[in-house]
Coordinates of C-alpha atoms and ligand atoms in Angstrom, one line a residue:
I1 CA 0.0 0.0 0.0
D2 CA 1.0 3.6 -0.6
A3 CA 1.5 4.4 3.1
A4 CA 4.3 2.0 3.4
L5 CA 6.2 3.9 0.8
S6 CA 5.9 7.2 2.5
D7 CA 8.9 8.4 4.6
G8 CA 8.5 9.0 8.3
P9 CA 9.4 7.7 11.7
L10 CA 7.0 4.7 11.3
K11 CA 8.3 3.6 7.9
G12 CA 8.5 -0.2 7.8
K13 CA 6.3 -0.6 10.9
H14 CA 3.0 -2.5 10.7
I15 CA 0.3 -1.2 13.1
L16 CA -3.1 -2.7 13.7
V17 CA -6.0 -0.4 14.5
T18 CA -9.6 -1.5 15.5
S19 CA -12.3 1.1 15.1
G20 CA -16.0 1.8 15.1
P21 CA -18.8 -0.2 16.8
T22 CA -19.6 -3.9 16.2
H23 CA -23.1 -4.9 15.3
E24 CA -24.5 -8.0 16.9
P25 CA -27.6 -9.2 15.1
I26 CA -30.9 -9.9 16.7
D27 CA -32.6 -10.8 13.4
P28 CA -31.9 -9.7 9.8
V29 CA -33.1 -6.1 10.6
R30 CA -32.1 -5.5 14.2
Y31 CA -28.9 -5.4 16.2
I32 CA -27.3 -4.4 19.5
A33 CA -24.2 -2.1 19.5
N34 CA -22.2 0.4 21.5
R35 CA -22.3 4.0 20.5
S36 CA -19.3 4.9 18.2
S37 CA -18.9 7.1 15.2
G38 CA -15.5 5.6 14.4
A39 CA -14.0 9.2 14.3
Q40 CA -11.3 8.7 16.8
G41 CA -10.2 5.4 15.4
S42 CA -10.1 6.7 11.8
A43 CA -8.1 9.7 13.0
I44 CA -5.6 7.5 14.7
A45 CA -5.2 5.3 11.6
T46 CA -4.7 8.4 9.4
A47 CA -2.1 9.9 11.8
L48 CA -0.1 6.6 11.9
A49 CA -0.2 6.3 8.1
A50 CA 1.0 9.9 7.8
L51 CA 4.1 9.0 9.9
G52 CA 4.8 6.2 7.4
A53 CA 3.2 3.2 9.1
E54 CA 1.6 0.4 7.2
V55 CA -1.8 0.2 8.9
S56 CA -4.3 -2.6 9.0
F57 CA -7.7 -1.0 9.9
V58 CA -10.2 -3.5 11.2
T59 CA -13.5 -1.6 11.4
G60 CA -17.1 -2.2 12.3
P61 CA -19.9 -0.3 10.6
A62 CA -18.8 3.3 11.4
D63 CA -20.4 6.7 10.5
V64 CA -17.3 8.2 9.2
P65 CA -15.5 7.0 6.0
A66 CA -12.5 4.7 6.4
P67 CA -9.2 6.6 6.0
Q68 CA -7.1 6.6 2.8
N69 CA -3.7 4.8 2.7
V70 CA -4.6 2.0 5.1
R71 CA -5.6 -1.6 4.5
V72 CA -9.3 -1.6 5.4
I73 CA -10.8 -4.9 6.8
P74 CA -14.6 -4.4 7.3
V75 CA -16.4 -6.6 9.9
Q76 CA -19.8 -6.6 11.5
T77 CA -19.5 -8.5 14.8
A78 CA -17.0 -8.8 17.7
R79 CA -16.3 -12.4 16.8
E80 CA -15.5 -11.4 13.2
M81 CA -13.3 -8.6 14.5
L82 CA -11.3 -11.0 16.6
Q83 CA -10.9 -13.3 13.6
A84 CA -9.7 -10.4 11.4
V85 CA -7.3 -9.2 14.1
Q86 CA -5.8 -12.7 14.4
A87 CA -5.6 -13.1 10.6
A88 CA -3.7 -9.9 10.1
P89 CA 0.1 -10.0 9.7
A90 CA 2.2 -9.6 12.9
A91 CA 2.1 -6.0 14.1
D92 CA 4.7 -3.9 15.8
A93 CA 1.9 -2.0 17.7
A94 CA -1.9 -2.4 18.0
V95 CA -4.4 0.3 18.9
F96 CA -7.9 -0.9 20.0
A97 CA -10.2 2.0 19.4
A98 CA -13.2 0.0 18.6
A99 CA -16.3 0.2 20.8
V100 CA -16.9 -3.6 20.8
A101 CA -20.3 -4.8 21.8
D102 CA -20.0 -6.7 25.1
W103 CA -22.6 -9.4 24.2
H104 CA -24.0 -11.2 21.2
V105 CA -27.5 -12.8 20.9
T106 CA -27.2 -16.6 20.9
N107 CA -30.7 -17.2 19.6
A108 CA -30.5 -14.7 16.7
G109 CA -32.4 -16.0 13.7
D110 CA -32.6 -15.7 10.0
S111 CA -36.3 -14.8 10.2
K112 CA -37.5 -11.3 11.2
I113 CA -39.1 -11.3 14.6
K114 CA -42.8 -10.2 14.1
K115 CA -45.0 -8.3 16.6
D116 CA -47.6 -10.9 16.0
G117 CA -49.1 -11.0 19.5
S118 CA -47.1 -14.0 20.6
G119 CA -45.4 -11.9 23.3
L120 CA -42.0 -10.2 23.7
P121 CA -38.9 -11.8 22.2
Q122 CA -36.8 -13.7 24.7
L123 CA -33.2 -12.8 23.8
E124 CA -30.4 -14.8 25.2
F125 CA -26.9 -13.4 25.4
A126 CA -23.3 -14.6 25.6
E127 CA -20.3 -12.5 26.3
N128 CA -18.2 -11.5 23.3
P129 CA -14.4 -12.3 23.1
D130 CA -12.2 -9.6 24.6
I131 CA -10.0 -8.7 21.6
L132 CA -7.7 -6.4 23.4
A133 CA -7.1 -8.8 26.3
T134 CA -6.5 -11.7 23.8
V135 CA -3.8 -9.7 22.0
S136 CA -2.3 -8.3 25.2
Q137 CA -1.9 -11.8 26.5
M138 CA -0.5 -13.4 23.4
K139 CA 2.4 -15.7 24.3
Q140 CA 4.0 -15.5 20.8
G141 CA 4.0 -12.6 18.4
R142 CA 2.6 -10.0 20.8
P143 CA 2.9 -6.5 19.4
K144 CA 5.6 -4.6 21.2
L145 CA 3.1 -1.9 22.2
V146 CA -0.6 -2.6 22.8
V147 CA -2.9 0.4 23.4
G148 CA -6.4 0.1 24.7
F149 CA -9.1 2.7 25.2
A150 CA -11.4 3.2 28.1
A151 CA -14.5 5.4 27.8
E152 CA -15.7 5.7 31.4
T153 CA -17.9 7.7 33.7
D154 CA -17.5 8.5 37.4
D155 CA -14.0 7.6 38.7
V156 CA -12.5 7.5 35.2
I157 CA -8.8 7.1 36.1
A158 CA -9.4 4.4 38.7
H159 CA -11.7 2.4 36.3
A160 CA -9.1 2.8 33.4
T161 CA -6.2 1.9 35.6
A162 CA -7.9 -1.3 36.8
K163 CA -8.9 -2.1 33.2
R164 CA -5.3 -1.8 32.0
A165 CA -4.1 -4.2 34.7
R166 CA -6.9 -6.7 34.0
K167 CA -6.4 -6.8 30.3
G168 CA -2.6 -6.6 30.3
C169 CA -2.2 -3.8 27.7
D170 CA 0.7 -1.4 27.8
W171 CA -1.2 1.9 27.6
I172 CA -4.8 2.9 28.1
V173 CA -6.2 6.0 26.6
A174 CA -9.0 7.0 29.1
N175 CA -11.7 9.5 28.6
D176 CA -14.7 10.8 30.5
V177 CA -17.9 10.2 28.5
S178 CA -20.3 11.6 31.1
P179 CA -23.1 13.5 29.3
A180 CA -21.9 16.7 30.9
T181 CA -18.5 16.6 29.1
G182 CA -20.2 16.7 25.7
I183 CA -17.4 14.4 24.4
M184 CA -19.6 11.6 23.2
G185 CA -20.5 12.1 19.5
G186 CA -18.5 15.4 19.3
T187 CA -15.3 16.4 17.4
E188 CA -13.2 16.9 20.5
N189 CA -11.7 14.6 23.1
A190 CA -10.1 15.0 26.5
V191 CA -8.0 12.0 27.3
T192 CA -5.5 10.7 29.9
L193 CA -2.7 8.4 28.8
I194 CA -2.2 5.7 31.4
S195 CA 1.1 3.7 31.3
D196 CA 3.7 2.3 33.6
D197 CA 4.7 5.9 34.1
G198 CA 1.4 6.9 35.6
A199 CA -1.5 9.0 34.4
E200 CA -0.8 11.9 32.0
A201 CA -3.8 14.2 31.4
W202 CA -3.8 15.8 27.9
P203 CA -5.7 19.1 27.4
R204 CA -9.0 18.9 25.5
M205 CA -8.3 19.1 21.8
G206 CA -9.7 17.9 18.5
K207 CA -9.9 14.2 17.8
D208 CA -7.4 14.7 15.0
A209 CA -4.9 16.3 17.4
V210 CA -5.3 13.5 20.0
A211 CA -4.6 11.1 17.2
Q212 CA -1.5 12.9 16.0
R213 CA -0.1 13.2 19.5
L214 CA -0.8 9.5 20.1
A215 CA 0.8 8.5 16.8
Q216 CA 3.9 10.6 17.7
R217 CA 4.2 8.8 21.1
I218 CA 3.8 5.4 19.4
A219 CA 6.6 6.3 17.0
E220 CA 8.9 7.2 19.9
V221 CA 8.4 3.7 21.4
L222 CA 8.9 1.9 18.1
L223 CA 12.0 3.8 17.1
Ligands
CTP1 N1 -12.4 -4.3 23.9 C1 -12.1 -5.4 23.0 N2 -13.0 -6.4 23.0 C2 -14.1 -6.4 23.8 C3 -14.4 -5.3 24.6 C4 -13.5 -4.3 24.7 O1 -11.1 -5.3 22.3 N3 -14.9 -7.4 23.7 C5 -11.4 -3.2 24.0 C6 -11.9 -1.9 23.4 O2 -11.6 -1.7 22.1 C7 -11.1 -0.9 24.3 C8 -10.9 -1.6 25.6 O3 -11.1 -3.0 25.3 O4 -9.8 -0.6 23.8 C9 -11.9 -1.2 26.7 O5 -13.2 -1.4 26.3 P1 -14.3 -1.3 27.4 O6 -15.7 -1.5 26.7 O7 -14.1 0.0 28.1 O8 -13.9 -2.5 28.3 P2 -14.8 -3.7 28.9 O9 -13.8 -4.7 29.3 O10 -15.8 -4.2 27.9 O11 -15.4 -3.1 30.2 P3 -16.8 -2.4 30.5 O12 -17.6 -3.3 31.4 O13 -16.4 -1.1 31.2 O14 -17.5 -2.2 29.2
CA2 CA1 -17.5 -2.8 27.0

């Protein structure tokens, strides 16, 4: 792909990015999902490619268009996203920006559920695979740097710090998505980068600026 030819500090590096929501079908016309426009993930993939990285971009059905200069691998469900991540070539770094649905419906059918008076549908759920945790805990071929996201409310840093430890990723990019912040669905983000070095709060800035700063930091680690 073109991006691999461009010069920059990430030239020759392969980086995996997950982005967007996943859709878990209930029937052919209905699904469950987490909220995600895909904007932050797309911006990160764009910023990494601009620094010369070869980017594999595994994306659920997002609102924003997929970036240029990346290898786009479209998926629908969390289980498909895990398969695509595992099928991608070995990565130097991986950034998990997707808002993966936590559950899928085990009794989803090929027939549309009708409101035919036979009562409410009885949906049954199973937990989805944790893609970030799976990659973080790989025994062989683990990317040198694994970055997760944590969109939290209430005690954001404590939740995100616990999540980082539980999953085993190197960094967590935490943000406060309480309605009062106006972050959710907007063009700006206010994140805290949590690593072995502690919690580093970044000022509120555009999602593109967050992406560029994160890409720069990733480049420093992979140098
Ligand atoms: N993630 C993932 N696979 C999942 C769930 C989450 O890869 N099945 C990744 C997300 O892409 C994100 C990070 O894990 O980088 C945190 O997602 P989040 O939904 O905050 O974590 P959960 O473990 O699902 O916890 P919660 O109960 O707070 O939703
Ligand atoms: Ca979740």
